[in-house]
Amino acid sequence: MAQRYTRRKLLLGGAATGAAATLGFPYVQAQGAWPNRPVTIICPWSAGGGTDATARIVAAVLEKELKQPFNVVNRTGGSGVVGHAAIATAQPDGYNIGIITVEISMMHWQGLTEFKPDSYTPLALMNEDPPGIQVNASSPYKTVRELADAIKAAAPGKMKASGTGQGGIWHLALVGWLTAMGLRPDHVAWVPLNGAAPAMQDLAAGGLDLVTCSVPEARAIIEAGKARSLAVMAAERNPAFKDVPTLKEAMGIDYTTGAWRGFAAPKGLPADIANLLTAAFKKVNEAAEFRDFMASRGFGVRWADGPGFAKFMDDGNRAMGVAMKAAGLAKG
Amino acid sequence: MSTVTEAFALVLQTDVLLAILLASIYGLVVGSLPGLSATMATALLVPVTFYLSPIAAVATIIAASAMAIFSGDIPGALLRIPGTPASAAYTDEAYAMTRKGQPELALGICVWFSALGGIAGTLSLMILAPPLAEMALSFSTYEYFWLAFLGLMCATLVARSSPVKAIASMLLGLLVSCIGIENPAGTPRFTFGVTDLLGGIEPIPALVGVFAVSEVMRAMLNPEPPKLPYRRFGSILKGQLELTRTYVKPQVRGNTVGIIIGVLPGAGADMAAWVSYSMSKRLSKEPEKFGTGHPEGLIEAGASNNASLASGWVPSLLFGIPGDTITAIAIGVLYMKGLNPGPTLFTERASSMYALYIIFIIANILMIPLGIAMIRVASLVLRAPRASVMPIIVLLCAVGAFATGNNLFAVLTVAAFGVIGYVMERNGYPVAAMVLGIVMGTMVEQNLVTSLIKSDGNILPFFSRPVAAVLAAMTIAALLWPIGVRLRSWRPRSAPSA
């Protein structure tokens, strides 16, 4: 503690350049205007969930990097709308940032909020989890191609799938896959359930034909021998499930999607602070503490800096718009 | 045997024991504050667990949640303000005992039978985990629909008012549960364009409003009741052994029901307490005493909610499916600490599993001395002048509601439900029944709609699946029971006049 103080003091007298700061020297930043007080990270989802846990581990590592407390504040309510709005409307002073999730590219299509991915200053993309296609362990379909053939042969609405609520990310993953196969979005009926865990449970109980949810969410049931994962809608296989092929490998369908989490600030954040933050996030992304945590939860690690994250969100946003309009979920 | 020794070695570490002790005290305090639930106590612990060893991390969650569920009974008994939704079912009963001058007996029952229930739940976790988990996995939406419907019917049983008013309250609760976008269609309902209403009305702020705030409003209007004669609290455990002997059947029933409901994902401690309390009343030899400060229902429901807490870990540990909101958080911590849920946890990491069992037992035993200490401290509230207690309650309610989501809307919800609760009680409508409607409404709707989607609109599977058929028969029998009773008592009287 004392040592840090003296080093900081020494640097206070020294002339540190902005270039050095962008390289991510934490001590150099202490002499500048930012950050000289605690930073708030707004999390739109409740404490204890995956997004909250991600925000908290990132905050813990950021704290070491930037030598200021990063406090995670859960602003829940309105199915994520309230928290996302709170991030977008906060002061763009670098002391209010937030963790934003895939829902920001979905909710505005439904007319639930005016905020879109471009309502923020994107800082860093940290995580993406693509959906898998899971069936009951006793299901006759051994490969995703067999399942797809069965879906095509079945009468519309005969097969039942779930993974989350109506219009949720995993519902749209199914819609996207069906559309890519040239089928109607409702060819497989969607059973709205309150999240992936109840869906996987109902799959095991024999109530559903398939579940599209992320592989980490399905992991425990798969490992219990109650379900099988046939494919992932991703560009690459999941290292934890090397045997599960991608859709492209198995069927030649180049359709990928996923639930993601990233960090953003309100629009109008000064570029120098945004650069400092992105540099710090990059260090967090590479830190062993963060990697170990994500691996232990089975969460996929992704990295994109501000502009990269903006493009990623923009592409995702447009794809969501197409899928949601196809499924009749979008307004207007 | 060596795994058991290994497990003891894992638990008997300074950091683990210290974690259990501190988490217990923390759980007791948080649970006893109205508006701060056991779920929240657990959620707030998650960042702390980052820095603990795996066993210590899980130990804090087990200890804090068990203590919080018990200590939710304390403000319920002393002030008629349940600390957690799991205590709401029998708050009136416990408060009636306090007004009768038996607060130590009421709270003694809560702590003693909570601990026994918790231990029974742990034993079920130890012995029956695999078969119980299989049972839970065979429950599909059809079965859940009946279960939730059965839960709704408890409304008329827990209330002492007329059944019609109880049903009206419950229906109002159902209406409240319709608000928001979290319904099967994913369409906003009754939100009037208000963003905050999209998420619906959370049960906790509603509960705090109708119980705590309306109680404060009543206190402001009514003259101070005659002070309870001041005396030092007598022995808290006195008489508990005798009660244990007298009410063997309710206890066994409470524990069994708690274990079964706990195992079912999504049901949890709240529902266990409601079902057990109403079951106790229906099957009791002296149902007329219920609501007047009678220990029987308190014993059954108090044991039940703690038993459900332990058995809620069964599906979580075997399949990673949360039994309730607390285990949902716990699963995250388990993954983070490399104790991945799944059958391998029971085989490859058996010593860790045994360590969890031991922690459950320790926490439930520790509950007795710590709980007694907490009761003694809390009992000072009864001596404090009402004019100083009531504002503090309002403050706690506001802070607690705000803390659930750092959202001012929750505070407004508390205030609104305070007014609703006051008006309802004033006119003889039981607020507990409305809370039940809010808690169960989503579950009933969700499971009905998803079941119908799955069966293409056919209602046959609600009766043709074996477990569903049994639950359906129970529900219909419970529906027809009052009519049957009415008919039987009506016939002899009507015969002469006809």
PDB file of C-alpha atoms in Angstrom, chain A residues 160 191-193 202 207-208, chain B residues 140-146 184 443-462 465 468:
ATOM      1  CA  LYS A 160     -41.545 -28.806 -30.297  1.00  0.00           C
ATOM      2  CA  VAL A 191     -42.630 -23.677 -26.297  1.00  0.00           C
ATOM      3  CA  PRO A 192     -41.892 -20.579 -24.217  1.00  0.00           C
ATOM      4  CA  LEU A 193     -40.143 -21.576 -20.998  1.00  0.00           C
ATOM      5  CA  ASP A 202     -38.361 -30.668 -19.916  1.00  0.00           C
ATOM      6  CA  GLY A 207     -41.725 -33.045 -23.188  1.00  0.00           C
ATOM      7  CA  LEU A 208     -39.687 -31.507 -26.019  1.00  0.00           C
TER       8      LEU A 208
ATOM      9  CA  SER B 140     -43.076 -31.888 -16.956  1.00  0.00           C
ATOM     10  CA  THR B 141     -45.193 -28.758 -17.352  1.00  0.00           C
ATOM     11  CA  TYR B 142     -48.411 -30.783 -16.971  1.00  0.00           C
ATOM     12  CA  GLU B 143     -47.461 -31.851 -13.468  1.00  0.00           C
ATOM     13  CA  TYR B 144     -46.250 -28.377 -12.558  1.00  0.00           C
ATOM     14  CA  PHE B 145     -49.557 -26.928 -13.637  1.00  0.00           C
ATOM     15  CA  TRP B 146     -51.472 -29.106 -11.196  1.00  0.00           C
ATOM     16  CA  PRO B 184     -45.579 -17.138 -22.421  1.00  0.00           C
ATOM     17  CA  MET B 443     -46.337 -20.572 -12.506  1.00  0.00           C
ATOM     18  CA  VAL B 444     -49.954 -21.533 -13.198  1.00  0.00           C
ATOM     19  CA  GLU B 445     -50.160 -19.547 -16.423  1.00  0.00           C
ATOM     20  CA  GLN B 446     -46.747 -20.506 -17.734  1.00  0.00           C
ATOM     21  CA  ASN B 447     -47.313 -24.198 -17.219  1.00  0.00           C
ATOM     22  CA  LEU B 448     -50.850 -24.193 -18.579  1.00  0.00           C
ATOM     23  CA  VAL B 449     -49.904 -22.346 -21.758  1.00  0.00           C
ATOM     24  CA  THR B 450     -46.707 -24.250 -22.454  1.00  0.00           C
ATOM     25  CA  SER B 451     -48.487 -27.561 -21.817  1.00  0.00           C
ATOM     26  CA  LEU B 452     -51.206 -26.656 -24.288  1.00  0.00           C
ATOM     27  CA  ILE B 453     -48.628 -25.611 -26.886  1.00  0.00           C
ATOM     28  CA  LYS B 454     -46.830 -28.906 -26.455  1.00  0.00           C
ATOM     29  CA  SER B 455     -50.014 -30.964 -26.778  1.00  0.00           C
ATOM     30  CA  ASP B 456     -51.408 -28.885 -29.666  1.00  0.00           C
ATOM     31  CA  GLY B 457     -54.303 -27.725 -27.528  1.00  0.00           C
ATOM     32  CA  ASN B 458     -55.240 -31.167 -26.294  1.00  0.00           C
ATOM     33  CA  ILE B 459     -56.101 -31.340 -22.587  1.00  0.00           C
ATOM     34  CA  LEU B 460     -55.792 -35.115 -22.388  1.00  0.00           C
ATOM     35  CA  PRO B 461     -52.115 -35.162 -21.243  1.00  0.00           C
ATOM     36  CA  PHE B 462     -53.161 -33.259 -18.120  1.00  0.00           C
ATOM     37  CA  ARG B 465     -49.700 -38.919 -17.535  1.00  0.00           C
ATOM     38  CA  ALA B 468     -50.378 -35.644 -13.526  1.00  0.00           C
TER      39      ALA B 468
END
